[in-house]
């Protein structure tokens, strides 16, 4: 709820305005002089200052000027008699957001308030992004020396220069969001906003209004105009995360945006041109979603112009030591601890484990061990994966030690496990699996049919 401070020396006008804005759902405080307004501003935060221009003790311009050092993000709207429009125009040159002539037209007032709020939001978001940019979303923050990651880096570098639509795929925790940011912040659009939205966290109708915005009165409850994320991302980048989760209706609308590069706010008629770079991400298999009729094929082709696939961590284990090093530095720093290092045993565990939660799980494990650990060595027992590893080992051992009665039964059960593991490591490719086990393809085929693999 936006907070509005009204300064107006005419008591009747003041109470009228306070009442009306409260009914519109604003959180309003009214005062009858400039000094009172300043006092309040020093103690409380307001989004908008609505002030009369002519007031006896301190006029609206002086109030505006002095408020700027206290509340730099607050937007000011001045109200003035028709006879002093010139002053009002002057005020706008000095940075006042808007002026209204008396008697106040309420529709105008509401529109300007709404505009002021969206402008303020955009500004805040930009500031936040700028500071984020400085600390953590540079390209160098994506760690990886493995061949598949090097390939990803080369693609990011090339694609950042273009305007092409990018689809980032990969399991949960593989760094999709990180890559999306790297593309934006290495692109010519970097000074403009990057707007992110996770499609799965909104129900269908809400997602639509989040993306495209709406006009006042578009539906019951639409008390004022709302600017959508596409509009906020103007000249910048929009990142739609979990794109596989959007409904058919939103898919159709998105397709239209991509084809025509215009949007229409819900309940509106104006077609607004949008200049926005689109990046989407998903951990869902879109090809399957298409065959199941859950995702539009034509939209898929529009989104999948440049595909970037992030490999799961278990397929690039040579990145694990580097990532560990990176996260140790990060969390020792955050927790103001001397730099720690991983014990041999802990490193071995990290290399053994298959990391279903990928880099996110690794990051959490290291943070956990640093927070709980003591001294300068990170011991395996502090890694939350240790019990999972021992369970995995126990399950494997049990499964062949319990198999059958004879020595032969147990050896065969173990052999079956070895074959299964090799085939899994080769993503189901059985001739590859034969190669890494150094057995002939014939032997492999024989064992496959023997164990029903
Ligand atoms: N290559 C990497 N180098 C450094 N940190 C990484 C890397 N990949 C991922 N991370 C870190 O792992 C965490 C998860 O990454 P991110 O949120 O980008 O994953 P995601 O693929 O978007 O996951 P999800 O599908 O669950 O949303 C983040 O804290 C991120 O900083
Ligand atoms: Mg993500």
mmCIF file of C-alpha atoms in Angstrom, residues 53-54 59-62 64-65 76 78 80-81 83-101:
data_model
loop_
_atom_site.group_PDB
_atom_site.id
_atom_site.type_symbol
_atom_site.label_atom_id
_atom_site.label_comp_id
_atom_site.label_asym_id
_atom_site.label_seq_id
_atom_site.Cartn_x
_atom_site.Cartn_y
_atom_site.Cartn_z
ATOM 1 C CA UNK A 53 2.234 25.324 -3.813
ATOM 2 C CA UNK A 54 1.176 28.432 -1.888
ATOM 3 C CA UNK A 59 5.724 27.155 0.324
ATOM 4 C CA UNK A 60 5.422 23.918 -1.619
ATOM 5 C CA UNK A 61 8.680 24.445 -3.516
ATOM 6 C CA UNK A 62 10.734 24.975 -0.402
ATOM 7 C CA UNK A 64 9.938 19.910 -1.959
ATOM 8 C CA UNK A 65 13.522 21.077 -2.043
ATOM 9 C CA UNK A 76 6.218 15.060 -5.300
ATOM 10 C CA UNK A 78 2.203 19.985 -6.460
ATOM 11 C CA UNK A 80 -1.771 25.001 -7.594
ATOM 12 C CA UNK A 81 -4.400 27.547 -8.558
ATOM 13 C CA UNK A 83 -3.398 31.485 -12.044
ATOM 14 C CA UNK A 84 0.016 30.132 -11.047
ATOM 15 C CA UNK A 85 0.530 27.467 -13.677
ATOM 16 C CA UNK A 86 3.790 29.145 -14.648
ATOM 17 C CA UNK A 87 5.235 28.470 -11.214
ATOM 18 C CA UNK A 88 4.082 24.900 -11.462
ATOM 19 C CA UNK A 89 5.868 24.395 -14.739
ATOM 20 C CA UNK A 90 8.960 25.910 -13.160
ATOM 21 C CA UNK A 91 8.577 23.410 -10.311
ATOM 22 C CA UNK A 92 8.613 20.524 -12.751
ATOM 23 C CA UNK A 93 11.841 21.793 -14.221
ATOM 24 C CA UNK A 94 13.325 21.587 -10.749
ATOM 25 C CA UNK A 95 12.318 17.930 -10.493
ATOM 26 C CA UNK A 96 8.778 17.889 -9.170
ATOM 27 C CA UNK A 97 7.017 14.878 -10.638
ATOM 28 C CA UNK A 98 3.739 16.465 -11.727
ATOM 29 C CA UNK A 99 1.415 19.378 -11.054
ATOM 30 C CA UNK A 100 -2.359 19.585 -10.762
ATOM 31 C CA UNK A 101 -4.453 22.707 -11.080
#
